[in-house]
mmCIF file with all atom_site columns, C-alpha atoms in Angstrom:
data_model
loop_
_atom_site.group_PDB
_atom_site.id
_atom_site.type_symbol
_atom_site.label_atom_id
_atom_site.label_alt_id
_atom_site.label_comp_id
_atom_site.label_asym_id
_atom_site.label_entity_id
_atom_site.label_seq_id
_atom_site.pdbx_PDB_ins_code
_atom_site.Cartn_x
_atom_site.Cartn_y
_atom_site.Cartn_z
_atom_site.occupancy
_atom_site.B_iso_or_equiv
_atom_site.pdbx_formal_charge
_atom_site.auth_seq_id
_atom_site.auth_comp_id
_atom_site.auth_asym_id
_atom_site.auth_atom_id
_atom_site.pdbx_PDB_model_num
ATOM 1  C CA . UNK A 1 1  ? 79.675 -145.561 -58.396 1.00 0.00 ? 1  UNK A CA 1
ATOM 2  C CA . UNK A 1 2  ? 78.176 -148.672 -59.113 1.00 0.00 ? 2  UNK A CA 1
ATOM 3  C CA . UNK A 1 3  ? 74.166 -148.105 -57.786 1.00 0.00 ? 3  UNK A CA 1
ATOM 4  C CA . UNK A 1 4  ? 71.688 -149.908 -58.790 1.00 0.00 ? 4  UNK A CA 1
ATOM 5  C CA . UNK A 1 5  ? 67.604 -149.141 -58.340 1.00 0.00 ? 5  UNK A CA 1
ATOM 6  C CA . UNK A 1 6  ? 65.080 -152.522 -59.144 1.00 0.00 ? 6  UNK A CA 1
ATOM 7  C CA . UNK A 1 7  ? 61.543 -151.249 -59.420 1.00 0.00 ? 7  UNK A CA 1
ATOM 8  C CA . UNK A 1 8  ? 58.654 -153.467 -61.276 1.00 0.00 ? 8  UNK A CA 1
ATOM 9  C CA . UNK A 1 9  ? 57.209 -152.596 -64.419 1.00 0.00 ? 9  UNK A CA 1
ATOM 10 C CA . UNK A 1 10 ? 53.791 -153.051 -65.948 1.00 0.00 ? 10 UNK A CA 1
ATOM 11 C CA . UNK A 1 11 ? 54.459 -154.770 -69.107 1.00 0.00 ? 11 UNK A CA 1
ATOM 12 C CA . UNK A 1 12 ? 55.264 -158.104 -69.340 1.00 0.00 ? 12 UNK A CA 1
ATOM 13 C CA . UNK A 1 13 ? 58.556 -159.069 -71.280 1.00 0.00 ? 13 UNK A CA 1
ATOM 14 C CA . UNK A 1 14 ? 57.300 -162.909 -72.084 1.00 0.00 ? 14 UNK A CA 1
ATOM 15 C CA . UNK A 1 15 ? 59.563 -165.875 -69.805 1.00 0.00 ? 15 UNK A CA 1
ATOM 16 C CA . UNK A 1 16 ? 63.274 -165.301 -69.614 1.00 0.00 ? 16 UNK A CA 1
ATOM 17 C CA . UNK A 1 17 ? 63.328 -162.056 -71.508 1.00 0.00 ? 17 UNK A CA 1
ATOM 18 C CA . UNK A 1 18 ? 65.102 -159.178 -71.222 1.00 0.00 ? 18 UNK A CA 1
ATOM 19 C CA . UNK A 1 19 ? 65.568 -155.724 -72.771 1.00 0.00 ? 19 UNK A CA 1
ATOM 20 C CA . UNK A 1 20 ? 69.010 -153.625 -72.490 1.00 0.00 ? 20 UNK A CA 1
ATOM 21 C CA . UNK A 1 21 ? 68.491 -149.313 -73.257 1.00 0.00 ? 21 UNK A CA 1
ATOM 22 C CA . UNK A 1 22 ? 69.629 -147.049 -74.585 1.00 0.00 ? 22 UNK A CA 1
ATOM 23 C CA . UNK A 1 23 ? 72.815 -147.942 -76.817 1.00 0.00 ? 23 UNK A CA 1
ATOM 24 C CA . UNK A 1 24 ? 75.117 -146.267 -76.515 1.00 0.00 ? 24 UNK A CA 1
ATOM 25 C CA . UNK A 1 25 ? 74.307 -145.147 -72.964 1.00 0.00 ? 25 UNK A CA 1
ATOM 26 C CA . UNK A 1 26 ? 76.107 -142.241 -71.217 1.00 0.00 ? 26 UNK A CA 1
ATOM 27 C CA . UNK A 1 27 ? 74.734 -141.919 -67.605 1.00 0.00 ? 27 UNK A CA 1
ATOM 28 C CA . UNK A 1 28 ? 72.224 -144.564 -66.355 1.00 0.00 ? 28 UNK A CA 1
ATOM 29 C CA . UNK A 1 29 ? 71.756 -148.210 -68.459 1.00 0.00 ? 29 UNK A CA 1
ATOM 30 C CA . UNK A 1 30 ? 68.281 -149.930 -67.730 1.00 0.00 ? 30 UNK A CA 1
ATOM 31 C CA . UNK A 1 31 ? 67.745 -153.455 -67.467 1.00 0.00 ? 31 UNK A CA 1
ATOM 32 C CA . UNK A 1 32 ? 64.204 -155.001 -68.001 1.00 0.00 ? 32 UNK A CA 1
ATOM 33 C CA . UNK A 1 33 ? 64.443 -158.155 -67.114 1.00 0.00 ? 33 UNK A CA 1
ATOM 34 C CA . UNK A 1 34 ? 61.780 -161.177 -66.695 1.00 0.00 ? 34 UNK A CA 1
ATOM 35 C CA . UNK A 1 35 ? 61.734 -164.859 -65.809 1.00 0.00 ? 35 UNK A CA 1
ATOM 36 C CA . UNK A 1 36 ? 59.418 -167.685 -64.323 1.00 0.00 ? 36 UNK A CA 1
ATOM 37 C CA . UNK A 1 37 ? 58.649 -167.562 -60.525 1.00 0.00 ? 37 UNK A CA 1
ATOM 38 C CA . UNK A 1 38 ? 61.349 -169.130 -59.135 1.00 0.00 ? 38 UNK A CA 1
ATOM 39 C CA . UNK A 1 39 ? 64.238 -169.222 -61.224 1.00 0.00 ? 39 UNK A CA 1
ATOM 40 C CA . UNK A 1 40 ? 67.930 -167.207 -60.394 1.00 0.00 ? 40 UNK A CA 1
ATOM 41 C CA . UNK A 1 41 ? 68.571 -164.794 -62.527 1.00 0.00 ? 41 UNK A CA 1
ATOM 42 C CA . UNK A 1 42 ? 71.638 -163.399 -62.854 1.00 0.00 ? 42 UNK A CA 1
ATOM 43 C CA . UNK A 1 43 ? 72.808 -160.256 -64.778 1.00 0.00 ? 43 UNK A CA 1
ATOM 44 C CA . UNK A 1 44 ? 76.131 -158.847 -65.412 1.00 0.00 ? 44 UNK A CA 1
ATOM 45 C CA . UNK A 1 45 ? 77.860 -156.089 -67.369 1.00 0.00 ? 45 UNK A CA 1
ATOM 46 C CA . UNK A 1 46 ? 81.251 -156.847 -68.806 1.00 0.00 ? 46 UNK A CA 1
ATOM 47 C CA . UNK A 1 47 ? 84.252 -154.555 -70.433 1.00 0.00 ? 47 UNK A CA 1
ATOM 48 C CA . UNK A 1 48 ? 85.082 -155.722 -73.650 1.00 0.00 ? 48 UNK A CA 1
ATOM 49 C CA . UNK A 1 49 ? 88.335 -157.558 -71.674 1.00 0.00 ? 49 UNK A CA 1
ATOM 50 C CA . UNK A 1 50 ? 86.472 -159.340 -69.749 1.00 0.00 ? 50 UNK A CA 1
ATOM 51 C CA . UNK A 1 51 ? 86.603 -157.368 -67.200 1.00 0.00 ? 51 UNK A CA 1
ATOM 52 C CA . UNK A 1 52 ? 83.618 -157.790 -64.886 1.00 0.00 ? 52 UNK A CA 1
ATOM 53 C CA . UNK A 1 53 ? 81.952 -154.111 -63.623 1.00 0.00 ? 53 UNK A CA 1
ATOM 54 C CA . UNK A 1 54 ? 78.950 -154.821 -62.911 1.00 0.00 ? 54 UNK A CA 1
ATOM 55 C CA . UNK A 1 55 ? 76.492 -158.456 -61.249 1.00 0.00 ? 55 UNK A CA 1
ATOM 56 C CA . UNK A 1 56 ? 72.928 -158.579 -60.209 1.00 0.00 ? 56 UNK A CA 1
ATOM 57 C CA . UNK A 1 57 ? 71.517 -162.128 -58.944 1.00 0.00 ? 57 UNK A CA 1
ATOM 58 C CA . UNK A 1 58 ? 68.198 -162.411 -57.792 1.00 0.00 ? 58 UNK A CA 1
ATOM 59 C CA . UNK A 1 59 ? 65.371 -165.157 -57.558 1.00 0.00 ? 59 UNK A CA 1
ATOM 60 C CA . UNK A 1 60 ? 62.624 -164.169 -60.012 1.00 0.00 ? 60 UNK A CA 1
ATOM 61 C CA . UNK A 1 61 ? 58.739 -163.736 -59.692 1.00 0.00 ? 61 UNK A CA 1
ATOM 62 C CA . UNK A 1 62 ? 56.482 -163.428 -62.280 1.00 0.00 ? 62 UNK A CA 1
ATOM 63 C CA . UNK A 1 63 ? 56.495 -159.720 -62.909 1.00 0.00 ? 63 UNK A CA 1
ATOM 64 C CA . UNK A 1 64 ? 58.974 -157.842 -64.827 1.00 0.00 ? 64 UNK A CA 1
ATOM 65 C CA . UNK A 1 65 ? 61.788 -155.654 -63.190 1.00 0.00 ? 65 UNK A CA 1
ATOM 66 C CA . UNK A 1 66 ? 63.660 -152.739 -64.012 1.00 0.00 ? 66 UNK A CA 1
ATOM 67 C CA . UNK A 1 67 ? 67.148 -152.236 -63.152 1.00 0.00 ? 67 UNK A CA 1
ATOM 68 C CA . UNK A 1 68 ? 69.001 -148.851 -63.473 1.00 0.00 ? 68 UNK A CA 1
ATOM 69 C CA . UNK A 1 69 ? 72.529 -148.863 -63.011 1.00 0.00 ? 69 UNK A CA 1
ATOM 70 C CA . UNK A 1 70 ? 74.832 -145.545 -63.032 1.00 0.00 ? 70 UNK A CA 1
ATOM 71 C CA . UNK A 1 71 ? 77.668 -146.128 -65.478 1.00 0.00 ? 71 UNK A CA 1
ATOM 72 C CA . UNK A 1 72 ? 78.906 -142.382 -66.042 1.00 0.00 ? 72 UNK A CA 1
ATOM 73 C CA . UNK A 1 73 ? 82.265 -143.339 -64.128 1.00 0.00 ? 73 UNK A CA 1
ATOM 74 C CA . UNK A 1 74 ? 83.041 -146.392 -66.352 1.00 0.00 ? 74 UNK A CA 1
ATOM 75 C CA . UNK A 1 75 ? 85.642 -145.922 -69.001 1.00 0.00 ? 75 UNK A CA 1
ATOM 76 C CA . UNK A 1 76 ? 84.646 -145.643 -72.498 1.00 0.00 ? 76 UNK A CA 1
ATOM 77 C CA . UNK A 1 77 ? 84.174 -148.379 -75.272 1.00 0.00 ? 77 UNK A CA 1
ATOM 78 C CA . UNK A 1 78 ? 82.381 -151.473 -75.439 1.00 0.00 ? 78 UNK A CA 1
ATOM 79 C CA . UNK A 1 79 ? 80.348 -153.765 -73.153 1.00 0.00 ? 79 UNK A CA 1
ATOM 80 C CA . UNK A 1 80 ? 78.812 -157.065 -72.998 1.00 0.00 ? 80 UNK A CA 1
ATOM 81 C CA . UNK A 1 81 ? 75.578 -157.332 -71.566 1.00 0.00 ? 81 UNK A CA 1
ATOM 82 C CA . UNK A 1 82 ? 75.277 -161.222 -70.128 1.00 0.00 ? 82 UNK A CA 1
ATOM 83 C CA . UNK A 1 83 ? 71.972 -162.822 -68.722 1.00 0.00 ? 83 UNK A CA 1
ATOM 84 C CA . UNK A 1 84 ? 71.943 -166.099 -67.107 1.00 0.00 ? 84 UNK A CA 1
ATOM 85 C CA . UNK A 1 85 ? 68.518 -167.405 -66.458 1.00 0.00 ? 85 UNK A CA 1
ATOM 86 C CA . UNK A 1 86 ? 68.825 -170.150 -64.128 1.00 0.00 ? 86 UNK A CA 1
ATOM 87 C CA . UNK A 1 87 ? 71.477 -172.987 -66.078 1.00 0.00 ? 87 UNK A CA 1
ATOM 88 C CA . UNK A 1 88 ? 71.294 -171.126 -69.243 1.00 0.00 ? 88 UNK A CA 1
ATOM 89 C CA . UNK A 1 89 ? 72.523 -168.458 -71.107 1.00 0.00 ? 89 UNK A CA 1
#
């Protein structure tokens, strides 16, 4: 099961920031994530293969978000966490 929940938070993570939690994670990962008004941002979860299991894209406003995404079916080991703020990474 690949769910994800978005809600807002209150505190601001500064312009194209984002906070991953809590490493290692066992059931749920949260994303905080924050970028101008405006830009695509674009979020995705990666096995250490390359493999991709998980992609958020959304246009951003000026308030933070939380994502929680339920991860207690994937396979253990290792993951790469990859933000792409508009044309960067």
């Amino acid at each position: 099961n690949n769910a994800c929940t978005v809600t807002s938070a209150e505190e601001p993570l500064g312009a194209d920031a984002w906070q991953v939690y809590p490493n290692p994670v066992r059931d749920v990962l949260t994303i905080k994530r924050q970028a101008d008004a405006g830009k695509l941002v674009s979020l995705r979860v990666l096995y250490v293969r390359g493999n991709l299991l998980w992609e958020n894209t959304a246009s951003s406003n000026e308030h933070a978000e939380t994502l929680t995404v339920e991860v207690s079916a994937w396979p253990p080991g290792m993951y790469l966490v990859q933000g792409v703020f508009s044309d960067r990474m």
